[in-house]
Short mmCIF file of C-alpha atoms in Angstrom, two decimals:
data_model
loop_
_atom_site.label_atom_id
_atom_site.label_comp_id
_atom_site.label_asym_id
_atom_site.label_seq_id
_atom_site.Cartn_x
_atom_site.Cartn_y
_atom_site.Cartn_z
CA MET A 1 192.68 81.76 -14.16
CA LEU A 2 192.03 83.94 -16.68
CA ILE A 3 188.76 82.96 -17.40
CA TYR A 4 184.82 84.61 -18.77
CA PRO A 5 182.30 82.90 -15.58
CA PRO A 6 179.47 80.40 -16.17
CA GLY A 7 175.84 82.57 -16.88
CA LYS A 8 174.74 84.19 -19.04
CA LEU A 9 175.83 85.47 -22.28
CA TYR A 10 177.84 88.66 -22.34
CA GLN A 11 180.18 90.71 -24.54
CA ARG A 12 182.57 90.36 -21.73
CA GLY A 13 185.03 92.21 -23.70
CA GLU A 14 183.49 95.29 -24.72
CA ASP A 15 183.71 96.85 -22.07
CA ARG A 16 181.25 100.48 -23.90
CA SER A 17 177.98 98.62 -23.77
CA GLN A 18 179.10 94.96 -21.83
CA GLY A 19 175.90 93.38 -24.42
CA ASN A 20 173.36 91.20 -23.50
CA ILE A 21 173.77 88.55 -26.27
CA GLU A 22 170.62 86.37 -25.32
CA ASP A 23 168.15 88.89 -25.37
CA SER A 24 169.16 91.05 -28.04
CA THR A 25 167.70 90.65 -31.77
CA ALA A 26 170.57 90.02 -34.18
CA THR A 27 173.77 89.97 -32.27
CA SER A 28 176.09 86.98 -31.65
CA MET A 29 178.63 86.83 -29.11
CA ARG A 30 182.77 88.02 -29.64
CA ALA A 31 185.94 86.75 -29.20
CA PRO A 32 186.99 88.01 -25.30
CA ASN A 33 190.29 89.76 -27.02
CA ASP A 34 190.53 91.05 -23.31
CA LEU A 35 191.27 88.10 -21.92
CA GLY A 36 193.88 86.65 -25.39
CA TYR A 37 195.61 90.15 -24.78
CA ALA A 38 196.30 88.70 -21.27
CA ALA A 39 197.88 85.77 -22.01
CA SER A 40 199.95 86.94 -24.85
CA THR A 41 200.91 89.61 -22.36
CA LEU A 42 201.34 87.50 -19.30
CA GLU A 43 203.55 84.94 -21.35
CA LYS A 44 205.75 86.99 -22.73
CA LYS A 45 206.46 87.86 -19.15
CA GLY A 46 207.21 84.44 -18.32
CA TYR A 47 203.55 83.59 -16.81
CA ASN A 48 201.45 79.59 -17.58
CA THR A 49 198.18 81.26 -18.09
CA PHE A 50 194.79 78.97 -18.69
CA LEU A 51 192.25 80.62 -20.70
CA ARG A 52 188.01 79.84 -20.89
CA ASP A 53 184.67 81.19 -21.89
CA TYR A 54 182.77 79.73 -19.77
CA GLN A 55 179.15 80.97 -20.52
CA SER A 56 180.13 80.90 -24.62
CA GLU A 57 181.01 76.26 -24.04
CA VAL A 58 178.39 76.63 -22.48
CA HIS A 59 179.81 75.90 -18.61
CA ASP A 60 178.65 75.95 -15.85
CA PHE A 61 180.12 76.24 -11.69
CA SER A 62 180.61 72.32 -11.99
CA LYS A 63 183.41 73.01 -14.39
CA LEU A 64 184.90 76.07 -13.62
CA LYS A 65 185.32 74.19 -9.76
CA GLU A 66 187.07 71.18 -12.02
CA ASP A 67 189.84 73.22 -13.49
CA PHE A 68 189.86 75.30 -10.90
CA ILE A 69 191.22 72.42 -8.68
CA LYS A 70 193.07 70.91 -11.94
CA LEU A 71 194.77 74.01 -12.41
CA ASP A 72 195.52 75.33 -9.09
CA PRO A 73 195.98 78.96 -9.70
CA ASP A 74 198.47 81.72 -7.83
CA PHE A 75 196.05 84.14 -9.49
CA LEU A 76 192.62 84.83 -10.49
CA TYR A 77 191.55 86.72 -13.61
CA LEU A 78 187.77 87.69 -14.26
CA SER A 79 186.49 89.75 -16.83
CA ILE A 80 183.16 91.62 -15.19
CA THR A 81 179.52 93.40 -16.49
CA ASN A 82 177.60 95.72 -14.33
CA SER A 83 174.98 93.79 -15.58
CA THR A 84 176.38 90.19 -13.99
CA ILE A 85 178.28 91.86 -10.87
CA PHE A 86 176.89 89.92 -8.08
CA GLU A 87 176.54 87.00 -9.47
CA ASP A 88 180.31 87.37 -10.46
CA LEU A 89 181.15 87.31 -7.74
CA GLU A 90 179.52 85.15 -5.77
CA ILE A 91 181.65 82.77 -8.31
CA VAL A 92 184.54 84.09 -6.69
CA GLU A 93 183.27 83.54 -3.30
CA LYS A 94 182.77 80.34 -4.10
CA LEU A 95 186.24 79.68 -5.55
CA LYS A 96 187.90 81.22 -2.44
CA LYS A 97 186.78 78.33 -0.38
CA ILE A 98 188.27 76.64 -2.19
CA LYS A 99 191.80 77.94 -2.30
CA ASN A 100 191.93 80.69 -0.01
CA SER A 101 195.46 81.94 -1.11
CA VAL A 102 194.49 82.46 -4.63
CA ILE A 103 194.94 86.78 -5.91
CA VAL A 104 191.88 87.80 -7.47
CA ILE A 105 192.00 90.10 -10.04
CA LEU A 106 188.73 91.43 -11.00
CA LYS A 107 188.93 93.55 -14.76
CA GLY A 108 185.36 96.00 -16.07
CA ALA A 109 184.58 99.54 -17.05
CA LEU A 110 182.14 99.19 -13.76
CA PHE A 111 186.39 100.17 -11.88
CA PHE A 112 186.83 102.80 -13.82
CA ASP A 113 187.36 105.29 -11.36
CA PRO A 114 184.49 104.45 -8.90
CA ASP A 115 183.46 106.82 -6.67
CA LYS A 116 183.56 104.66 -1.88
CA ASP A 117 178.89 104.54 -3.18
CA LEU A 118 180.07 102.67 -5.82
CA LEU A 119 182.57 99.96 -3.82
CA ASP A 120 180.56 100.15 -1.23
CA GLN A 121 177.10 98.41 -2.90
CA LEU A 122 180.12 95.11 -3.51
CA ASP A 123 180.94 93.10 -1.62
CA LEU A 124 184.79 93.16 -1.59
CA SER A 125 186.53 91.71 0.57
CA ASN A 126 187.29 88.46 -2.16
CA ILE A 127 189.41 90.85 -4.37
CA SER A 128 193.06 92.10 -4.03
CA TYR A 129 192.79 93.80 -7.37
CA LEU A 130 190.24 95.84 -9.74
CA ILE A 131 191.12 97.02 -13.22
CA GLY A 132 188.96 99.48 -14.52
CA GLY A 133 191.54 100.61 -17.41
CA GLU A 134 192.98 99.65 -20.12
CA SER A 135 192.94 96.36 -18.80
CA ASP A 136 195.84 94.23 -21.85
CA PHE A 137 198.39 97.38 -21.23
CA VAL A 138 198.55 96.90 -17.51
CA VAL A 139 197.35 93.76 -17.06
CA ALA A 140 201.46 91.88 -16.75
CA ASN A 141 203.13 94.46 -15.36
CA LEU A 142 200.23 95.08 -12.05
CA ILE A 143 200.98 90.58 -11.20
CA ASP A 144 204.95 91.27 -12.45
CA ALA A 145 204.59 94.04 -9.54
CA HIS A 146 202.43 92.50 -7.49
CA ASP A 147 205.64 89.35 -7.24
CA LYS A 148 208.65 91.57 -7.38
CA ASN A 149 207.87 94.88 -5.98
CA PHE A 150 204.08 95.77 -4.09
CA ASP A 151 205.75 99.67 -4.45
CA ASN A 152 205.54 99.19 -8.04
CA LEU A 153 201.59 99.17 -8.50
CA ILE A 154 200.61 103.17 -7.58
CA ASN A 155 202.44 103.15 -11.44
CA ILE A 156 200.66 101.38 -12.99
CA ARG A 157 196.94 103.42 -14.46
CA GLY A 158 193.82 102.86 -14.25
CA ILE A 159 193.76 100.61 -10.95
CA LEU A 160 193.12 99.92 -7.52
CA TYR A 161 194.44 98.09 -4.67
CA LYS A 162 194.06 97.49 -1.08
CA VAL A 163 196.84 99.20 1.86
CA ASP A 164 195.54 97.81 4.92
CA GLY A 165 192.45 97.19 4.09
CA VAL A 166 191.41 100.26 1.68
CA TRP A 167 190.97 101.22 -1.86
CA VAL A 168 193.27 102.70 -3.37
CA LYS A 169 193.27 104.41 -6.56
CA THR A 170 196.21 105.10 -9.26
CA ASP A 171 195.68 107.15 -12.52
CA PHE A 172 192.88 106.69 -14.31
CA ASN A 173 193.69 110.38 -16.62
CA SER A 174 195.83 108.68 -19.19
CA TRP A 175 195.85 106.14 -21.34
CA GLU A 176 198.68 105.05 -23.81
CA ASN A 177 198.74 106.04 -27.22
CA ASN A 178 200.40 103.87 -28.93
CA LEU A 179 198.00 100.94 -29.97
CA ASP A 180 200.31 99.66 -32.10
CA ILE A 181 203.40 98.54 -28.64
CA LEU A 182 200.83 95.79 -27.46
CA ASP A 183 200.82 92.22 -28.87
CA PHE A 184 198.36 90.32 -30.42
CA PRO A 185 196.06 88.06 -28.17
CA ASN A 186 196.78 84.78 -27.83
CA ARG A 187 194.29 82.95 -30.16
CA SER A 188 195.09 79.81 -29.19
CA LYS A 189 194.29 79.88 -26.05
CA ILE A 190 190.41 81.00 -27.20
CA ASN A 191 187.86 78.47 -28.74
CA ASN A 192 187.60 79.84 -31.99
CA LYS A 193 184.96 78.58 -33.52
CA LEU A 194 182.90 79.46 -30.90
CA TYR A 195 182.30 83.58 -32.03
CA VAL A 196 180.32 83.70 -35.57
CA ARG A 197 178.62 85.82 -38.05
CA PRO A 198 175.37 85.93 -36.64
CA ASP A 199 173.46 85.03 -40.45
CA THR A 200 176.39 82.70 -41.58
CA GLY A 201 177.67 80.74 -38.17
CA GLU A 202 181.21 81.14 -39.52
CA ALA A 203 183.76 82.15 -37.11
CA GLN A 204 184.39 85.95 -37.62
CA ALA A 205 187.46 87.62 -35.34
CA THR A 206 187.58 90.82 -33.12
CA ILE A 207 189.86 93.28 -34.43
CA ILE A 208 190.31 96.65 -32.61
CA THR A 209 190.98 99.10 -35.60
CA SER A 210 190.90 102.16 -32.53
CA ARG A 211 190.28 103.79 -29.40
CA GLY A 212 188.70 106.46 -27.30
CA CYS A 213 186.13 108.82 -29.48
CA PRO A 214 185.59 112.90 -29.38
CA SER A 215 181.91 112.64 -29.46
CA LYS A 216 180.67 113.26 -25.98
CA CYS A 217 177.37 111.20 -25.95
CA ILE A 218 175.97 111.36 -21.79
CA PHE A 219 174.15 107.92 -21.94
CA CYS A 220 178.31 106.81 -23.73
CA LEU A 221 181.63 105.26 -21.14
CA THR A 222 183.58 105.09 -24.18
CA PRO A 223 184.89 109.15 -23.49
CA THR A 224 185.39 108.55 -19.88
CA ILE A 225 187.31 104.82 -20.63
CA SER A 226 189.08 105.75 -23.55
CA GLY A 227 189.73 109.14 -23.57
CA THR A 228 187.86 111.17 -25.70
CA LYS A 229 190.95 111.31 -28.01
CA LEU A 230 190.63 108.61 -31.28
CA ARG A 231 193.96 106.92 -31.28
CA LEU A 232 194.06 104.52 -33.98
CA ARG A 233 196.05 101.92 -35.04
CA ASN A 234 198.53 101.42 -38.28
CA PRO A 235 196.65 99.89 -40.75
CA GLU A 236 199.79 97.89 -41.69
CA LYS A 237 199.48 96.01 -38.35
CA ILE A 238 195.22 95.47 -38.18
CA TYR A 239 196.04 94.22 -41.08
CA GLU A 240 198.90 91.60 -40.59
CA GLU A 241 196.14 90.16 -37.71
CA MET A 242 194.10 89.79 -40.19
CA LEU A 243 197.12 87.56 -42.22
CA MET A 244 197.21 85.68 -38.94
CA CYS A 245 194.25 84.99 -38.50
CA TYR A 246 193.54 83.84 -41.77
CA GLU A 247 196.22 81.86 -42.05
CA ASP A 248 196.67 80.04 -38.76
CA TYR A 249 192.67 79.67 -37.67
CA ASP A 250 191.10 79.77 -41.68
CA ILE A 251 189.56 82.85 -40.65
CA ARG A 252 187.70 84.60 -43.11
CA ASN A 253 185.75 87.00 -41.22
CA PHE A 254 186.07 89.95 -39.25
CA PHE A 255 184.46 92.19 -36.89
CA PHE A 256 185.90 95.52 -36.51
CA ARG A 257 185.89 96.96 -33.03
CA SER A 258 185.66 101.38 -33.68
CA ASP A 259 183.20 103.41 -32.11
CA THR A 260 184.45 105.58 -35.23
CA PHE A 261 185.92 103.50 -37.68
CA THR A 262 184.60 105.47 -40.76
CA ILE A 263 186.02 109.58 -39.22
CA ASP A 264 189.69 109.67 -40.43
CA ARG A 265 188.69 109.08 -44.88
CA ARG A 266 192.59 109.06 -45.43
CA TRP A 267 193.22 106.26 -42.99
CA VAL A 268 190.15 103.50 -43.93
CA GLU A 269 191.70 104.21 -47.38
CA ARG A 270 194.95 103.77 -46.19
CA LEU A 271 194.00 99.97 -44.77
CA CYS A 272 190.99 99.49 -47.28
CA LYS A 273 193.22 100.20 -50.03
CA LEU A 274 196.24 97.46 -48.42
CA ILE A 275 193.53 94.53 -47.92
CA MET A 276 192.37 95.14 -51.31
CA LYS A 277 196.29 94.07 -52.64
CA SER A 278 196.62 91.72 -50.71
CA LYS A 279 196.11 87.84 -50.79
CA LEU A 280 193.01 88.45 -48.97
CA HIS A 281 190.85 90.47 -51.38
CA ARG A 282 187.37 88.86 -52.21
CA LYS A 283 188.04 86.48 -49.68
CA ILE A 284 187.72 87.80 -46.59
CA GLU A 285 184.16 89.90 -46.13
CA TRP A 286 183.79 92.22 -41.87
CA VAL A 287 181.73 94.51 -40.39
CA ALA A 288 182.42 98.12 -38.62
CA ASN A 289 180.37 100.43 -36.79
CA SER A 290 180.25 104.20 -38.04
CA LYS A 291 179.25 107.08 -37.20
CA VAL A 292 177.09 109.00 -39.11
CA LYS A 293 178.41 112.05 -39.12
CA PRO A 294 181.24 112.97 -40.49
CA LEU A 295 180.41 110.33 -43.56
CA GLU A 296 180.70 110.25 -47.47
CA LYS A 297 179.33 107.76 -49.68
CA GLU A 298 182.85 107.04 -51.18
CA THR A 299 184.16 106.09 -47.76
CA LEU A 300 181.33 103.37 -47.84
CA LEU A 301 182.10 102.33 -51.19
CA ILE A 302 185.28 101.17 -50.71
CA MET A 303 185.27 99.98 -47.88
CA LYS A 304 182.29 97.50 -49.67
CA GLU A 305 185.29 96.84 -52.55
CA ALA A 306 187.80 95.72 -49.66
CA GLY A 307 185.16 92.73 -48.23
CA CYS A 308 182.57 95.43 -45.79
CA TRP A 309 178.97 93.67 -46.38
CA LEU A 310 177.50 95.52 -42.33
CA VAL A 311 177.24 98.67 -41.38
CA ALA A 312 176.45 99.44 -38.17
CA PHE A 313 175.01 102.89 -37.39
CA GLY A 314 173.88 103.92 -33.87
CA TYR A 315 170.61 106.24 -35.13
CA GLU A 316 169.73 106.70 -31.74
CA SER A 317 166.30 108.28 -31.76
CA GLY A 318 164.22 110.17 -34.60
CA SER A 319 163.58 112.59 -32.07
CA ALA A 320 165.48 116.29 -32.77
CA GLU A 321 165.42 117.14 -29.23
CA THR A 322 166.25 113.96 -28.09
CA LEU A 323 169.28 114.03 -31.10
CA ILE A 324 170.52 118.02 -29.33
CA LYS A 325 169.56 116.83 -25.63
CA ILE A 326 172.86 113.88 -25.92
CA LYS A 327 175.16 115.26 -27.64
CA LYS A 328 174.77 113.42 -30.44
CA GLY A 329 176.12 115.58 -33.08
CA CYS A 330 174.14 114.80 -35.76
CA THR A 331 169.98 115.21 -36.99
CA ILE A 332 167.99 113.54 -37.98
CA ASP A 333 168.59 114.27 -41.08
CA ASP A 334 172.52 112.93 -41.35
CA ASN A 335 171.02 109.52 -39.72
CA ILE A 336 168.93 109.19 -43.75
CA LYS A 337 171.60 110.14 -45.32
CA ALA A 338 174.13 108.07 -43.68
CA SER A 339 171.76 105.67 -44.59
CA SER A 340 171.39 106.30 -48.50
CA PHE A 341 175.07 106.25 -48.52
CA ALA A 342 175.19 102.50 -47.27
CA LYS A 343 172.30 101.42 -49.16
CA GLU A 344 173.66 102.99 -52.95
CA ALA A 345 176.83 101.16 -51.82
CA LYS A 346 175.01 98.05 -51.20
CA LEU A 347 176.10 97.09 -47.62
CA LYS A 348 173.77 96.20 -45.62
CA THR A 349 172.83 98.35 -42.07
CA PHE A 350 171.76 97.65 -38.78
CA GLY A 351 171.10 100.00 -36.82
CA PHE A 352 170.55 100.86 -33.17
CA PHE A 353 168.31 102.76 -31.32
CA LEU A 354 167.31 103.96 -28.09
CA ILE A 355 164.57 104.92 -25.64
CA GLY A 356 164.10 105.27 -22.90
CA LEU A 357 165.88 108.97 -21.45
CA PRO A 358 164.59 111.12 -18.97
CA TRP A 359 162.38 113.76 -20.53
CA GLU A 360 160.85 111.66 -22.95
CA ASP A 361 157.24 110.72 -23.93
CA GLN A 362 155.72 109.09 -25.77
CA LYS A 363 156.14 111.85 -28.42
CA HIS A 364 159.57 111.17 -28.62
CA LEU A 365 158.60 107.37 -28.90
CA GLU A 366 156.51 108.11 -31.52
CA GLU A 367 159.18 110.09 -33.63
CA THR A 368 161.94 107.21 -32.93
CA LYS A 369 159.24 104.34 -34.17
CA ASN A 370 158.47 106.61 -37.12
CA ILE A 371 162.61 106.88 -38.32
CA ILE A 372 162.84 102.86 -37.50
CA PHE A 373 160.97 102.25 -40.67
CA GLU A 374 161.52 105.32 -42.69
CA LEU A 375 165.71 104.29 -42.17
CA ASN A 376 163.83 100.25 -42.78
CA SER A 377 168.00 99.05 -41.52
CA ASP A 378 168.44 95.09 -42.01
CA PHE A 379 168.89 94.75 -38.96
CA ILE A 380 167.93 97.00 -35.56
CA GLU A 381 168.26 97.16 -32.10
CA LEU A 382 165.99 98.78 -29.29
CA HIS A 383 168.28 100.11 -26.61
CA LEU A 384 166.70 100.90 -23.28
CA ALA A 385 169.48 103.75 -21.62
CA VAL A 386 171.55 102.60 -19.32
CA PRO A 387 172.63 105.32 -16.91
CA TYR A 388 176.11 104.00 -16.21
CA TYR A 389 178.17 105.06 -13.33
CA GLY A 390 180.35 107.40 -14.75
CA THR A 391 178.27 109.08 -17.60
CA PRO A 392 176.95 112.54 -17.55
CA LEU A 393 173.01 110.42 -17.98
CA TYR A 394 173.87 108.46 -14.72
CA GLU A 395 174.02 112.51 -12.51
CA LEU A 396 171.43 112.86 -14.43
CA ALA A 397 168.87 109.64 -14.21
CA ARG A 398 169.74 109.49 -10.14
CA LYS A 399 169.19 114.03 -9.96
CA GLU A 400 165.79 112.98 -11.62
CA GLY A 401 164.79 110.20 -8.98
CA LEU A 402 164.84 107.10 -11.80
CA ILE A 403 167.29 104.82 -10.64
CA ASP A 404 165.23 102.06 -8.02
CA ASP A 405 168.66 101.78 -5.58
CA THR A 406 171.36 100.59 -8.20
CA VAL A 407 171.46 99.98 -11.25
CA LEU A 408 173.93 97.71 -11.28
CA GLY A 409 173.11 93.81 -12.10
CA LYS A 410 171.23 96.01 -14.59
CA ASP A 411 171.28 96.37 -18.23
CA TYR A 412 169.58 97.78 -21.41
CA PHE A 413 167.32 95.07 -21.99
CA ASN A 414 166.49 94.52 -18.34
CA SER A 415 164.84 97.44 -16.72
CA PRO A 416 167.80 99.76 -15.89
CA THR A 417 165.54 103.58 -14.20
CA ILE A 418 161.84 103.06 -13.23
CA GLY A 419 160.79 104.78 -16.57
CA THR A 420 161.66 108.84 -17.40
CA LYS A 421 159.52 111.59 -16.37
CA TYR A 422 156.66 111.29 -17.94
CA LEU A 423 156.06 107.04 -18.11
CA THR A 424 156.63 103.98 -16.46
CA MET A 425 159.67 101.49 -17.27
CA GLU A 426 156.80 99.21 -18.28
CA GLU A 427 155.47 101.28 -21.23
CA ILE A 428 158.44 101.86 -22.45
CA GLU A 429 158.86 97.86 -22.41
CA ASP A 430 155.50 97.54 -23.84
CA PHE A 431 156.56 100.01 -26.55
CA LYS A 432 159.94 97.89 -27.79
CA ARG A 433 158.14 94.97 -27.61
CA LYS A 434 155.41 95.74 -30.17
CA ILE A 435 158.14 97.77 -32.10
CA LEU A 436 159.80 94.82 -32.98
CA LEU A 437 157.16 92.45 -33.28
CA GLU A 438 155.65 94.95 -35.65
CA TYR A 439 158.89 95.66 -37.70
CA HIS A 440 160.05 92.18 -38.01
CA THR A 441 156.99 90.39 -39.06
CA ARG A 442 156.25 92.61 -41.40
CA PRO A 443 156.08 90.63 -45.29
CA SER A 444 158.31 93.01 -46.36
CA TYR A 445 161.10 91.90 -44.35
CA ILE A 446 160.19 88.54 -44.27
CA ILE A 447 160.90 88.37 -48.44
CA LYS A 448 163.78 90.15 -48.13
CA ARG A 449 165.31 88.47 -46.22
CA LEU A 450 165.02 85.06 -47.33
CA GLY A 451 165.81 86.38 -50.31
CA ASP A 452 169.46 87.19 -48.48
CA SER A 453 169.23 83.07 -47.93
CA LEU A 454 169.32 81.79 -51.45
CA LYS A 455 172.21 81.37 -52.45
CA ASN A 456 173.24 80.42 -48.50
CA TYR A 457 170.57 77.77 -46.40
CA LYS A 458 172.83 78.05 -42.84
CA ILE A 459 171.90 82.11 -44.12
CA LEU A 460 168.58 80.96 -43.46
CA LYS A 461 168.91 78.73 -40.88
CA ASN A 462 170.52 81.15 -38.03
CA TYR A 463 167.79 84.03 -39.47
CA SER A 464 165.55 81.62 -38.47
CA ILE A 465 166.67 81.06 -35.46
CA TYR A 466 167.16 84.66 -34.48
CA GLY A 467 163.49 84.98 -35.96
CA THR A 468 161.75 82.51 -34.45
CA ARG A 469 164.19 83.42 -30.69
CA LEU A 470 162.91 87.21 -30.50
CA ILE A 471 158.71 86.26 -32.05
CA ALA A 472 159.23 83.83 -28.84
CA LYS A 473 160.74 86.25 -25.71
CA ASN A 474 158.73 89.39 -27.03
CA ILE A 475 155.43 87.77 -27.51
CA SER A 476 155.75 85.90 -23.93
CA GLU A 477 156.69 89.37 -23.14
CA TYR A 478 153.29 90.68 -24.40
CA PHE A 479 151.43 87.92 -22.31
CA LYS A 480 153.26 88.37 -18.78
CA SER A 481 153.07 92.13 -18.84
CA SER A 482 149.29 91.44 -19.96
CA LYS A 483 148.76 89.05 -16.85
CA ARG A 484 150.15 91.92 -14.88
CA ASN A 485 147.46 94.40 -16.30
CA ASN A 486 145.24 92.03 -16.23
CA LYS A 487 146.20 91.26 -12.01
CA LEU A 488 146.52 95.60 -11.56
CA GLU A 489 143.28 95.74 -12.93
CA ASP A 490 141.73 92.79 -11.14
CA ASN A 491 142.40 94.50 -7.90
CA LEU A 492 141.43 97.48 -8.63
CA PHE A 493 138.13 96.58 -9.29
CA ASP A 494 138.19 94.28 -5.90
CA LYS A 495 137.68 97.24 -4.16
CA GLY A 496 134.02 98.04 -5.05
CA PRO A 497 133.00 101.20 -7.20
CA ILE A 498 135.71 103.67 -7.99
CA ASN A 499 136.10 106.53 -10.50
CA LEU A 500 137.94 104.83 -12.97
CA ASP A 501 138.89 108.58 -14.65
CA GLN A 502 141.31 109.09 -11.83
CA TYR A 503 143.24 105.43 -13.50
CA LYS A 504 143.63 106.62 -17.19
CA ASN A 505 147.21 106.42 -16.73
CA VAL A 506 147.42 103.64 -15.59
#
């Protein structure tokens, strides 16, 4: 059984960010490629597989229980996240009570070379294996070793297993160089209609184009879990996978999953020219993430011609100081130039920003606010800085005393720290709410979105759904915050005459 367990929507297959979909402004759930890869590699070795994304199908535990009893699996494989780990372990515990002999494997970035402190925070008594490395390369070999030769486990990269009740780690310092040896994810096992392009609601396939990142951003897990060496797939293999999606599953929209899609201009051109010379040209559209540097306008122009309609940039901040401290490797001018290049290429832009880093104060937030409105992206997301285990940001936040007990169970929308050295988390969240409401309720923004939807009523419908959700959520949170502040104020004044100056920061 290969599953995303019931619960809130998270991008469980994307180990770097493990995105919270329900609280986002404009992102949609992506296909469970990690489960699809596991299915294809296991079936190649002769195993029978069952795959289900219970969270996207909006099933509760009763459906999972029903399937589990019916299938009576030998192995249970769960894709977990930093945010959902406690709920995921509770689900495992319930299933183990039904069949105690089932072998449970947890996969997720949380288990990349974890230290004892992290493992001690979790009840892993029901778990046999942890995969923190590149799961698609190892899961079939892991199960083979379990079945046939337990001594072979030590030779499998990126896993933990128990010997006499003690966790043993294997190699977490090397990666598979040739991504093209992997079979494609088994999409026949995936309910592809569940994973859609946010604006049109059409089915959208996720295709991995590369792994690894030479950048050293202190908040990002990619250099840790995927290495700093850029490993690119062969453009011919990517095109072959796209063609299969198009012909076998009638999928015409794609998300190219890569942290550094545009970093190698010649590679991008090879892929784009393959598409432009093929039967897919002008019949498919796609999205890609991009760094703002290095980036050339010509690269974006050829991407547009090959079907790209949106490019996502991690601008992160409007503070020059913050960009230096997070080791982003770019400047404010680089952010402005990348945005300008994309608009000249007639590409829509999705801007990602990060707030709540340990050193930030109100000045940093205001600088980020200014750049958000100056760049004027078509879509934006404001993330709270999450100090994931294994990142330099975690060590910094821990040193500064900004982590309240643990970061487990938190995400970039739900108070991952107590704030910064100068701002409370409540102040940061209030800032975020105000920006999102102000940005998305501007008449110019609304008119632009209406213009985008004139030719397709589905776009208007989906914009309305996302917009209504965003505004309703942030207004609701605003009133909750106001209520908390009023309660605090009442408590203060109940104590009789006070010196108000001492409470000005509160």
